[in-house]
PDB file of C-alpha atoms in Angstrom:
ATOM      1  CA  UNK A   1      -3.706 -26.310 -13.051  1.00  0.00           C
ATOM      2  CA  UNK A   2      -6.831 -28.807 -13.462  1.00  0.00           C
ATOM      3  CA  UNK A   3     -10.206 -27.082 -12.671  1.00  0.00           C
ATOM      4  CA  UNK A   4     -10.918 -28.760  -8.968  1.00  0.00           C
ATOM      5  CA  UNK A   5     -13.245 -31.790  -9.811  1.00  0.00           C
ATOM      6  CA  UNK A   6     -12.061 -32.757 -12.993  1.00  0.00           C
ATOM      7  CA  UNK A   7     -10.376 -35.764 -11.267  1.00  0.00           C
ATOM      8  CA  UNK A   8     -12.824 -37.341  -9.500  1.00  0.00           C
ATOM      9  CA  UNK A   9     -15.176 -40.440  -9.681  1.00  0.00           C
ATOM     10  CA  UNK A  10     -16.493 -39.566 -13.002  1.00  0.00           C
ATOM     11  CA  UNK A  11     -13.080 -39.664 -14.335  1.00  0.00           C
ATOM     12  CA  UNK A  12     -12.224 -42.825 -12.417  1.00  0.00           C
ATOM     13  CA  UNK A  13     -15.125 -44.521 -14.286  1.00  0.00           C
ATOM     14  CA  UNK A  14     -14.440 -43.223 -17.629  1.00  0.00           C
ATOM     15  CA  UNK A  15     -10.908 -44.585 -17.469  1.00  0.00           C
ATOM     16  CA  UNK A  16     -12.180 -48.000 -16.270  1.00  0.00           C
ATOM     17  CA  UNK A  17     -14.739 -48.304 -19.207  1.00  0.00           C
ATOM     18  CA  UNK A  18     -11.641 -46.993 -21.845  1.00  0.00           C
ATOM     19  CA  UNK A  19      -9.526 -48.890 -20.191  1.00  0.00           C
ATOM     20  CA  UNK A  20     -10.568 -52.313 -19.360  1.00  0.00           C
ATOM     21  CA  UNK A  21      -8.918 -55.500 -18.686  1.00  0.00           C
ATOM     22  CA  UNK A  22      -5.648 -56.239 -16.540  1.00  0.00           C
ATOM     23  CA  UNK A  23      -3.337 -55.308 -19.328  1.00  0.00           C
ATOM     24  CA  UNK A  24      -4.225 -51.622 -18.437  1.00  0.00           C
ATOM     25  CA  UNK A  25      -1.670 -48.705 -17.289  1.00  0.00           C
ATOM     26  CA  UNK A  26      -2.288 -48.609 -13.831  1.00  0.00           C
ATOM     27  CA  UNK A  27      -2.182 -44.616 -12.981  1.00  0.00           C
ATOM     28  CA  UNK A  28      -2.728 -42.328 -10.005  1.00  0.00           C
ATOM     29  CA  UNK A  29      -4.718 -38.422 -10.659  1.00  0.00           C
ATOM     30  CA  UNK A  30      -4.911 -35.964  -8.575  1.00  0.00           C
ATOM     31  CA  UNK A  31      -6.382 -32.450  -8.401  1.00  0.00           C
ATOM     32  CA  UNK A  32      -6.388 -29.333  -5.960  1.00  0.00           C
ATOM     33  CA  UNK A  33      -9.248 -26.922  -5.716  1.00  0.00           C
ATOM     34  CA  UNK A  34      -6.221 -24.340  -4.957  1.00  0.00           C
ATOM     35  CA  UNK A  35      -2.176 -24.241  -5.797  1.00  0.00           C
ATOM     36  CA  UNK A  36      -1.771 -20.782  -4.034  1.00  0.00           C
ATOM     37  CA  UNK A  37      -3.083 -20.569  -0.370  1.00  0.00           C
ATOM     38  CA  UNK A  38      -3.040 -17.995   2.155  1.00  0.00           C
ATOM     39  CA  UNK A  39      -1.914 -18.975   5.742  1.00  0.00           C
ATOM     40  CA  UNK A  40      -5.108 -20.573   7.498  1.00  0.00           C
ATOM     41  CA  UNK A  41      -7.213 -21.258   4.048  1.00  0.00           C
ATOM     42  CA  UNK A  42      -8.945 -24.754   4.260  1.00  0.00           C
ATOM     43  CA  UNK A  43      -9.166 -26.618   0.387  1.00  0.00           C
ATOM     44  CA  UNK A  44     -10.326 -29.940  -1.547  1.00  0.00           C
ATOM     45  CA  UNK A  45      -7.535 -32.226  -2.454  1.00  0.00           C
ATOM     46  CA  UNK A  46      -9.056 -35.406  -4.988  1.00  0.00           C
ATOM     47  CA  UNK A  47      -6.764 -38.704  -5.208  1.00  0.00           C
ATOM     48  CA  UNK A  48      -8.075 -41.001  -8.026  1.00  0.00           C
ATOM     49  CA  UNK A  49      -6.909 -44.093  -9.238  1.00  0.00           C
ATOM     50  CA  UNK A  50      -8.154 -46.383 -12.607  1.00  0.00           C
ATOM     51  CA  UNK A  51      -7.530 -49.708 -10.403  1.00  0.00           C
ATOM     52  CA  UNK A  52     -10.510 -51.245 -10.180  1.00  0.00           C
ATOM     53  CA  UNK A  53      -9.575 -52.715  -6.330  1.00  0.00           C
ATOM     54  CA  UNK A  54      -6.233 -50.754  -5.130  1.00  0.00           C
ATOM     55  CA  UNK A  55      -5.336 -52.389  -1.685  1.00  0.00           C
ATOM     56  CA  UNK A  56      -4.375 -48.707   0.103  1.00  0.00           C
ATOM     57  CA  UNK A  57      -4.980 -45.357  -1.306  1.00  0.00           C
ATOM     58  CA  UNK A  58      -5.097 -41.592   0.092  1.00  0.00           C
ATOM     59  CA  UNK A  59      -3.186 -38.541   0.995  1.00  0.00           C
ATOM     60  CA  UNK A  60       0.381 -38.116   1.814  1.00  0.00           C
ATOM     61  CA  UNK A  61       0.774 -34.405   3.640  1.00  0.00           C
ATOM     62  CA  UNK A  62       1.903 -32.632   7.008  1.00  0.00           C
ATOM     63  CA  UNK A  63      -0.930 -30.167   6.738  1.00  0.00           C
ATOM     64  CA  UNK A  64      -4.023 -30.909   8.168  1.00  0.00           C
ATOM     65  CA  UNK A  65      -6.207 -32.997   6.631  1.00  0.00           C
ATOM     66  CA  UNK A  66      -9.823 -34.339   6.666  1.00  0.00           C
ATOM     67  CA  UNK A  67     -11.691 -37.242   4.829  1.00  0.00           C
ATOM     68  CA  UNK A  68     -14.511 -36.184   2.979  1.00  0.00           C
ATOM     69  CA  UNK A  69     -15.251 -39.357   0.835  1.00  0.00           C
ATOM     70  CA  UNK A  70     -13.979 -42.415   0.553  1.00  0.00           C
ATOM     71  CA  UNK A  71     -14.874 -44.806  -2.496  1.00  0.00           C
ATOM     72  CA  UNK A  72     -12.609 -47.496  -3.766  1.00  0.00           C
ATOM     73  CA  UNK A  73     -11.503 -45.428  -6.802  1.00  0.00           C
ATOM     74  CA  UNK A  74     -11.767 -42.383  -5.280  1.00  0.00           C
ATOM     75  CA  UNK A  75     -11.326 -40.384  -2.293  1.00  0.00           C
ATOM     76  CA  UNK A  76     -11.544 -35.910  -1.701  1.00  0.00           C
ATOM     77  CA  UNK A  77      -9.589 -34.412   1.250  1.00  0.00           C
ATOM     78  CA  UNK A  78     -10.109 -31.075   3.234  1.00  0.00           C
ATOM     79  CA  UNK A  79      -6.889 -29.878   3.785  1.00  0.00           C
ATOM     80  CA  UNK A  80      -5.591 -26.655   6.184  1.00  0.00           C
ATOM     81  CA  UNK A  81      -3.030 -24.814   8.483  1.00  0.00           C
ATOM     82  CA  UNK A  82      -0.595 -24.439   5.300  1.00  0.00           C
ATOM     83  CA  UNK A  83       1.966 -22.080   6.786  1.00  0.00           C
ATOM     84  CA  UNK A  84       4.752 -22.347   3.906  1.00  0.00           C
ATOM     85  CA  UNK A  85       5.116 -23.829   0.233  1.00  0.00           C
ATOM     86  CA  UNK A  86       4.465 -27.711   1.012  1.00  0.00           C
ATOM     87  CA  UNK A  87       3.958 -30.481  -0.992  1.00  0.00           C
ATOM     88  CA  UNK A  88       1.333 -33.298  -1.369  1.00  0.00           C
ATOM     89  CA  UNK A  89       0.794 -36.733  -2.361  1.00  0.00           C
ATOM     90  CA  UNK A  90      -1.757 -39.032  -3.751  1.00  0.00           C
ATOM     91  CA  UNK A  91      -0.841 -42.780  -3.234  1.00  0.00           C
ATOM     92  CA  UNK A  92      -2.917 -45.962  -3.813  1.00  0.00           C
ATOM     93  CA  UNK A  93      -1.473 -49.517  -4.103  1.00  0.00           C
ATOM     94  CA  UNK A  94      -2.671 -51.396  -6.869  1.00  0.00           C
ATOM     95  CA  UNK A  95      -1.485 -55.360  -7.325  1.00  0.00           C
ATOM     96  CA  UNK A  96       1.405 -55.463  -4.885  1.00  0.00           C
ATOM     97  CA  UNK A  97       2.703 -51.775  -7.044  1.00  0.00           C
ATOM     98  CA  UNK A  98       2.115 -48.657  -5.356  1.00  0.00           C
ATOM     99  CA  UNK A  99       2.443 -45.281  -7.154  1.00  0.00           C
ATOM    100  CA  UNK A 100       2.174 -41.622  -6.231  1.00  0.00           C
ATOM    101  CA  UNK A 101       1.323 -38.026  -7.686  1.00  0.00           C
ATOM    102  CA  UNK A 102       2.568 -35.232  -6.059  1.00  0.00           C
ATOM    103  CA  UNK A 103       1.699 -31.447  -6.242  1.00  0.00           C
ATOM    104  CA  UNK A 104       2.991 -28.258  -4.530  1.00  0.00           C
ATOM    105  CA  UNK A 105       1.196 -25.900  -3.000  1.00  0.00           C
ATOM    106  CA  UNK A 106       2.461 -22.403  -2.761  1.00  0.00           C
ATOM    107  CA  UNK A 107       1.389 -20.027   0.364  1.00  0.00           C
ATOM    108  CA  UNK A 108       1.202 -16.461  -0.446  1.00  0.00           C
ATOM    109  CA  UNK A 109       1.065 -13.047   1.935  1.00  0.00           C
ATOM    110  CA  UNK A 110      -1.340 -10.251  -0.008  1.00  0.00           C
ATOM    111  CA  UNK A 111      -0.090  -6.745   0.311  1.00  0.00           C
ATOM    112  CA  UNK A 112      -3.296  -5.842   2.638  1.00  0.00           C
ATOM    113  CA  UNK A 113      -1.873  -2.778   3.447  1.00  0.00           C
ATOM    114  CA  UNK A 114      -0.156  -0.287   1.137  1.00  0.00           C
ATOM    115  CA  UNK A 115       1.314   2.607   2.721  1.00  0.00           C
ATOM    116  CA  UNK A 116       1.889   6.140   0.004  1.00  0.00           C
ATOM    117  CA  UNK A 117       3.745   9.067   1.708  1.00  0.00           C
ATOM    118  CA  UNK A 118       5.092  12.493   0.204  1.00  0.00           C
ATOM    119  CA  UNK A 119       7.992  14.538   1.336  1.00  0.00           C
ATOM    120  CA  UNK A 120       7.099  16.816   1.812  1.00  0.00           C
ATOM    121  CA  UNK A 121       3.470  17.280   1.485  1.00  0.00           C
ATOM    122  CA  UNK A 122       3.664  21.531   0.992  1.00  0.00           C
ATOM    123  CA  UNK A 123       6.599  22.110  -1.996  1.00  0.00           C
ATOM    124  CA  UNK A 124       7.444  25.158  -4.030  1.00  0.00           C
ATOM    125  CA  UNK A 125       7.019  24.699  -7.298  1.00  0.00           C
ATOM    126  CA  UNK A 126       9.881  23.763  -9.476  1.00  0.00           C
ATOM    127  CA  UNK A 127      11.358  22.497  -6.413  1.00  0.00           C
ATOM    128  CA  UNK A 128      12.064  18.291  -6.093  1.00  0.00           C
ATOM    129  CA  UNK A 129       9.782  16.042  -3.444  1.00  0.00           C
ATOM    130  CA  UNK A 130       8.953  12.244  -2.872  1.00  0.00           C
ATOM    131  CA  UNK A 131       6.999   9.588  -3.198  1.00  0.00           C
ATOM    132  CA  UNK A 132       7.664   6.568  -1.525  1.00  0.00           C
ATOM    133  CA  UNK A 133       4.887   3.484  -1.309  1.00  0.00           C
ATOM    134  CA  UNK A 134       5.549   0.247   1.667  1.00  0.00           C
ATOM    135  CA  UNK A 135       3.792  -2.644   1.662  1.00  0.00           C
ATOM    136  CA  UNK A 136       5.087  -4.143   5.428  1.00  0.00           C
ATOM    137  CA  UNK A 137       4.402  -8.055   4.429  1.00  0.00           C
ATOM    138  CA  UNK A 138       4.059  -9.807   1.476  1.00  0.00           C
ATOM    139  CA  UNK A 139       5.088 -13.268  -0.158  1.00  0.00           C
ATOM    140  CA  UNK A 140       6.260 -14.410  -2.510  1.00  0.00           C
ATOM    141  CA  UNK A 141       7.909 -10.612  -2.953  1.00  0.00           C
ATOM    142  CA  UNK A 142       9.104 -11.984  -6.355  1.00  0.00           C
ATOM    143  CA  UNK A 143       6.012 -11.889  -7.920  1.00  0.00           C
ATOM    144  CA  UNK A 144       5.562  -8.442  -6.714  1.00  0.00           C
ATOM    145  CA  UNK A 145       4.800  -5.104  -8.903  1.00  0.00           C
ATOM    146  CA  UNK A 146       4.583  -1.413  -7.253  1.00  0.00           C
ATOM    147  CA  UNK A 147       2.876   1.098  -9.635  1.00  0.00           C
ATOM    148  CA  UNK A 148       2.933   4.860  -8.106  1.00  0.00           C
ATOM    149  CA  UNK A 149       0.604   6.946  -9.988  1.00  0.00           C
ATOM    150  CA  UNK A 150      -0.419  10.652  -9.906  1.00  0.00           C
ATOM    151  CA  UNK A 151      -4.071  10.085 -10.650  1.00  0.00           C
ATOM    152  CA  UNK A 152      -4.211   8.006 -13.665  1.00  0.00           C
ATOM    153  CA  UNK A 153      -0.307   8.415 -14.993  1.00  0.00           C
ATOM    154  CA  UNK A 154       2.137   6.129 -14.007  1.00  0.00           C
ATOM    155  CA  UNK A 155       5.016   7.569 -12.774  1.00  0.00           C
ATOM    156  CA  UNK A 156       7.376   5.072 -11.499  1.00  0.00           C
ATOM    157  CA  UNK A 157       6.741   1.300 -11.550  1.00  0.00           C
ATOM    158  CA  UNK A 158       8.951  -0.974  -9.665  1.00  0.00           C
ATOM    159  CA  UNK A 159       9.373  -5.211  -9.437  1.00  0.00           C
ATOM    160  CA  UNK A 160      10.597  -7.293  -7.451  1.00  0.00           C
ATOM    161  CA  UNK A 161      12.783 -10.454  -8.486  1.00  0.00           C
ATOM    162  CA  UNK A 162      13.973 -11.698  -4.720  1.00  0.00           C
ATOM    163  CA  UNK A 163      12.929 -15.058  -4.176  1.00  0.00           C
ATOM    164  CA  UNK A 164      12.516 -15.123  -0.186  1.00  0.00           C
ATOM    165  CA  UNK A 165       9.787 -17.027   0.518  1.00  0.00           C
ATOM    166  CA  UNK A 166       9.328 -15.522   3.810  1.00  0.00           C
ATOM    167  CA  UNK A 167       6.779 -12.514   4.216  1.00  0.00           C
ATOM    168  CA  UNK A 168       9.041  -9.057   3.577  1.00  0.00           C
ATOM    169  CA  UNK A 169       9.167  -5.499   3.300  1.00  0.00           C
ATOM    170  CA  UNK A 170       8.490  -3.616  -0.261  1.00  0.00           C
ATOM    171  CA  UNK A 171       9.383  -0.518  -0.711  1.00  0.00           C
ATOM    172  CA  UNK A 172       9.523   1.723  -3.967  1.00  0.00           C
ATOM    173  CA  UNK A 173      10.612   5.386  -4.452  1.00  0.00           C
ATOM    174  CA  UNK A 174      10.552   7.868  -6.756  1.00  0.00           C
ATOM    175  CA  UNK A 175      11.554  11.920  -6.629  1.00  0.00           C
ATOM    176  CA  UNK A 176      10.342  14.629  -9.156  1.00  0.00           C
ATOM    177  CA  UNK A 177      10.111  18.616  -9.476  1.00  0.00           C
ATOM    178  CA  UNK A 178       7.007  20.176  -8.264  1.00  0.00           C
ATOM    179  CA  UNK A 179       4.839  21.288 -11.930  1.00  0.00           C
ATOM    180  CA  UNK A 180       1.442  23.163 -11.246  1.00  0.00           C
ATOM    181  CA  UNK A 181      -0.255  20.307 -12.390  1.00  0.00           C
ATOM    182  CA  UNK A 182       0.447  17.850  -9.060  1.00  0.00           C
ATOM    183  CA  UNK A 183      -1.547  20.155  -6.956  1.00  0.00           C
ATOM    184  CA  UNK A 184      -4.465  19.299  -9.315  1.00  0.00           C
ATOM    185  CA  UNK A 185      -4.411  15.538  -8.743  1.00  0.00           C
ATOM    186  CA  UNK A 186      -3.990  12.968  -5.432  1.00  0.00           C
ATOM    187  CA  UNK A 187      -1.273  10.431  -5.447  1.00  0.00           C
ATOM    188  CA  UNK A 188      -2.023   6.514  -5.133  1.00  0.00           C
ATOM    189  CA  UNK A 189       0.430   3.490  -5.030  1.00  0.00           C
ATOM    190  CA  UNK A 190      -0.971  -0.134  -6.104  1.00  0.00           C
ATOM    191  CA  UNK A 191       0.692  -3.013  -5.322  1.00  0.00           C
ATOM    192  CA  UNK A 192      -0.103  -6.158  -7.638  1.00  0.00           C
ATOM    193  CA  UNK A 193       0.931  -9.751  -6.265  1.00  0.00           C
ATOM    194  CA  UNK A 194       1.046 -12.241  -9.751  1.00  0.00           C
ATOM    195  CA  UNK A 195       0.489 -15.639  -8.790  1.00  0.00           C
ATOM    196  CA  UNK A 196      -0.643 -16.779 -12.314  1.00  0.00           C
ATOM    197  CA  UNK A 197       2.225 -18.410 -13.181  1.00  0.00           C
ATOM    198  CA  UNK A 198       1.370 -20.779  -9.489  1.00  0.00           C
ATOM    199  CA  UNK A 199      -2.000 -21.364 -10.865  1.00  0.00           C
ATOM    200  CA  UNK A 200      -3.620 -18.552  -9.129  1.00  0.00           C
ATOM    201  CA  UNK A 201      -4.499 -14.643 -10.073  1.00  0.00           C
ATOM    202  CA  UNK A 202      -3.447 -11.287 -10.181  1.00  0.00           C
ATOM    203  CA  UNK A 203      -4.168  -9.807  -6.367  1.00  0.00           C
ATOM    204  CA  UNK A 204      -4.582  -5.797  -5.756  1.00  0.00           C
ATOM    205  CA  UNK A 205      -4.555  -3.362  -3.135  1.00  0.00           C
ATOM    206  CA  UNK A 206      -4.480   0.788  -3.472  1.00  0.00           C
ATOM    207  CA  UNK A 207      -3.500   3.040  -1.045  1.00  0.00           C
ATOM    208  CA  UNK A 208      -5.589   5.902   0.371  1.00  0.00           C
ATOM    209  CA  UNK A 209      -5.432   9.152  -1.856  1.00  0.00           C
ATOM    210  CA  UNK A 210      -2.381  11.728  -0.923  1.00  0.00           C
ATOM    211  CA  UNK A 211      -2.484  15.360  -2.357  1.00  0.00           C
ATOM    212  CA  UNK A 212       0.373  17.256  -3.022  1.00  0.00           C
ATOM    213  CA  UNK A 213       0.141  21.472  -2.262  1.00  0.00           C
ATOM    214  CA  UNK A 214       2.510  23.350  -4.888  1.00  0.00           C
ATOM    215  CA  UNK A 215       2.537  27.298  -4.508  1.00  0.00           C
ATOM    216  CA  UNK A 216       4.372  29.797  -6.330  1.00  0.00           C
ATOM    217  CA  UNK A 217       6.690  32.175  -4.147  1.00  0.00           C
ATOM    218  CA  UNK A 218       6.381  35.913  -4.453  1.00  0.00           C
ATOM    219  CA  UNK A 219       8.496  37.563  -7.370  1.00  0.00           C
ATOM    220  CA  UNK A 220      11.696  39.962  -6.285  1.00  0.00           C
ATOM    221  CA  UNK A 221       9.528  43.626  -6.955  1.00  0.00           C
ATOM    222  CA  UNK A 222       6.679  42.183  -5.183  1.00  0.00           C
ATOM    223  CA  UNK A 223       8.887  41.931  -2.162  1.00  0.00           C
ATOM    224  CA  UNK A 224      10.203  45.338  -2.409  1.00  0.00           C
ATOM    225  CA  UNK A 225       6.548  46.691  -2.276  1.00  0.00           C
ATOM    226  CA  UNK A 226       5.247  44.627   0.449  1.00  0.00           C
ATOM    227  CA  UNK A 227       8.822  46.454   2.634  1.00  0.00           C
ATOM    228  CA  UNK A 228       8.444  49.226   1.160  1.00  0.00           C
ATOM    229  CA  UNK A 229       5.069  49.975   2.521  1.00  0.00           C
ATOM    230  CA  UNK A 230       5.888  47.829   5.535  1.00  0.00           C
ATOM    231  CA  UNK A 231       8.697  50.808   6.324  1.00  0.00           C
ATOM    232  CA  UNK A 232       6.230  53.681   5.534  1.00  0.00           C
ATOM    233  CA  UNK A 233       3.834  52.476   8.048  1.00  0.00           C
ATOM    234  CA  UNK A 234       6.448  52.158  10.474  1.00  0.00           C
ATOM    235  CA  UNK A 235       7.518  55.431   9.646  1.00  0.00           C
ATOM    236  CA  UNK A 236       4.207  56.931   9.992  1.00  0.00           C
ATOM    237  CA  UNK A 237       3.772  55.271  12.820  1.00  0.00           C
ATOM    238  CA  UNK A 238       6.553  56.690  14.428  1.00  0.00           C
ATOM    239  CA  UNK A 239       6.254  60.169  13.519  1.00  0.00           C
ATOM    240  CA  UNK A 240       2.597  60.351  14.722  1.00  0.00           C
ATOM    241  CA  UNK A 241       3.342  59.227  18.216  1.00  0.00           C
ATOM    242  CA  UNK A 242       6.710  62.028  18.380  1.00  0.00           C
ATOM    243  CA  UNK A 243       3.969  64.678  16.964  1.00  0.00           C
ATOM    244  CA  UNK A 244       1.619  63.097  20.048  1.00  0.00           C
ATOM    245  CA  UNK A 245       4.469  63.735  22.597  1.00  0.00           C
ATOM    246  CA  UNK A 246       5.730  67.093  21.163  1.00  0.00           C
ATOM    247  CA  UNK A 247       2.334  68.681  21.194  1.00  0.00           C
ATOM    248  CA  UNK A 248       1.087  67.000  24.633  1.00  0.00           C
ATOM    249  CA  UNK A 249       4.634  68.570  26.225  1.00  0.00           C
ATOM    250  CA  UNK A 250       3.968  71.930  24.415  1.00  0.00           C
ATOM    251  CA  UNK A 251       0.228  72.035  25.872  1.00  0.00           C
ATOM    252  CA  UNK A 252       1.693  71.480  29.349  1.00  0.00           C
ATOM    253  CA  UNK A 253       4.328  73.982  29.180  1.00  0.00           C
ATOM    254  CA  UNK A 254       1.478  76.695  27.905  1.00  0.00           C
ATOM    255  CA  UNK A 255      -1.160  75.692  30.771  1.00  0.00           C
ATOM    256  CA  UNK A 256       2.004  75.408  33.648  1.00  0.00           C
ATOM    257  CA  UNK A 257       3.082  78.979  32.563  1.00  0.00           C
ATOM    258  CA  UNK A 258      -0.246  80.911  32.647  1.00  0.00           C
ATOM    259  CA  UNK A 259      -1.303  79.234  36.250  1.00  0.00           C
ATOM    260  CA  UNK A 260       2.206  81.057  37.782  1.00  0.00           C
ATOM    261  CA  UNK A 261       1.188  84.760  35.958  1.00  0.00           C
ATOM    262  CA  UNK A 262      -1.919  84.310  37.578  1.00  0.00           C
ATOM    263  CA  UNK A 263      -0.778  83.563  40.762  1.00  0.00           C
ATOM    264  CA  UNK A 264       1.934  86.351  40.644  1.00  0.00           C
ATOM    265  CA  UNK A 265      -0.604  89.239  39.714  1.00  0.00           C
ATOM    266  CA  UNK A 266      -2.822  87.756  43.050  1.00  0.00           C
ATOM    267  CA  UNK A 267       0.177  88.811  45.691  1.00  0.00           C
ATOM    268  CA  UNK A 268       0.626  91.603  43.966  1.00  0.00           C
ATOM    269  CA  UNK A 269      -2.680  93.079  44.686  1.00  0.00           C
ATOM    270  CA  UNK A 270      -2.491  91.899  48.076  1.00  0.00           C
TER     271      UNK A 270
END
């Protein structure tokens, strides 16, 4: 990919001065400010010719487009509304001859959102869980890479070699045993989207932090205590509240029988 502006009037006139006479190559340039575009990006298209008087020049394109200059040699578009990969022309007519240069421009989807669950979220340890990572929409999903990472290791990388160019679904998975160590650090996915080889960069996006709780469970004897004691309470318990209703009958019986030898020793002295 040409820097944007490295086709342009300057370049025009250089060729004209290298180049002069009629017996000269008669050529069409062309540069893009952008080869990768996300849907509803505007960007500078030049068309440049070394004819000294073309009849007809400018841009060939179903996208939107807008004339920023016009010179005979030279002429810069503003282009928009790309909605999938598209390409572009640069025509001029030079001495009854016309000529074009084409380029294509590829529209990309970023993975904007980047979604990192774990199943499930409280594990024993030694014992297996998940981590899956979804991006919802992203284009072109060949290009695609989904790193899941507890802190800074890498623990499962996955990409993608589909070549829909329609925005899809990513998804990448990866299971593991529970080690005391993952309660220690949070989970993250990144999604990378490599346009490079379109003329464009490496795009990121992280998910939001997920922790992991791993607990030990309670050894065999430590059981066996916790019911043992469990059963003596129970038993105490118990035997405290028969004790209660042995001695509360006992204390009625005693007061019951000494109210009727009183009350026999009264008629009797009557």
């Amino acid at each position: 990919m040409f820097p944007f502006g490295c086709w342009g009037l300057p370049v025009a006139l250089l060729a004209l001065l290298c180049c002069p006479g009629s017996g000269e190559v008669f050529e069409v340039l062309m540069s893009s400010e952008r080869l990768v575009v996300e849907p509803g990006m505007s960007w500078k298209i030049n068309c440049s010719t070394n004819c000294t008087q073309p009849e007809k020049g400018g841009l060939e394109t179903t996208l939107n487009k807008t004339l920023l200059v016009s010179q005979t040699q030279w002429k810069q578009y503003l282009v928009s509304s790309a909605s999938q990969d598209t390409d572009v022309y640069c025509y001029f007519l030079c001495s009854g001859e016309q000529k074009l240069k084409s380029l294509n421009i590829s529209v990309f989807h970023p993975p904007e959102q980047v979604l990192l669950t774990l199943q499930p979220t409280r594990v024993v340890l030694g014992t297996s869980f998940t981590v899956e990572c979804r991006v919802p929409s992203v284009a072109p999903l060949e290009r695609l890479t989904l790193t899941l990472l507890r802190g800074k290791k890498t623990l499962h990388n996955k990409t993608f070699e589909k070549t829909i160019p329609d925005p899809q679904e990513a998804m990448a998975m990866y299971s593991a045993t529970a080690h005391r160590e993952d309660g220690h650090h949070n989970f993250y996915c990144k999604a990378e989207l490599d346009l490079r080889s379109r003329g464009g960069h490496i795009i990121s996006y992280v998910s939001e932090p997920r922790e992991l709780e791993v607990y030990e469970p309670m050894q065999n004897n430590q059981m066996v205590i916790i019911i043992t004691v469990v059963s003596v309470l129970l038993f105490l318990f118990v035997t405290s509240i028969l004790l209660c209703f042995v001695f509360g009958q006992h204390w009625h019986r005693h007061r019951t029988g000494n109210y009727r030898v009183q009350g026999a020793a009264a008629c009797f002295r009557a």
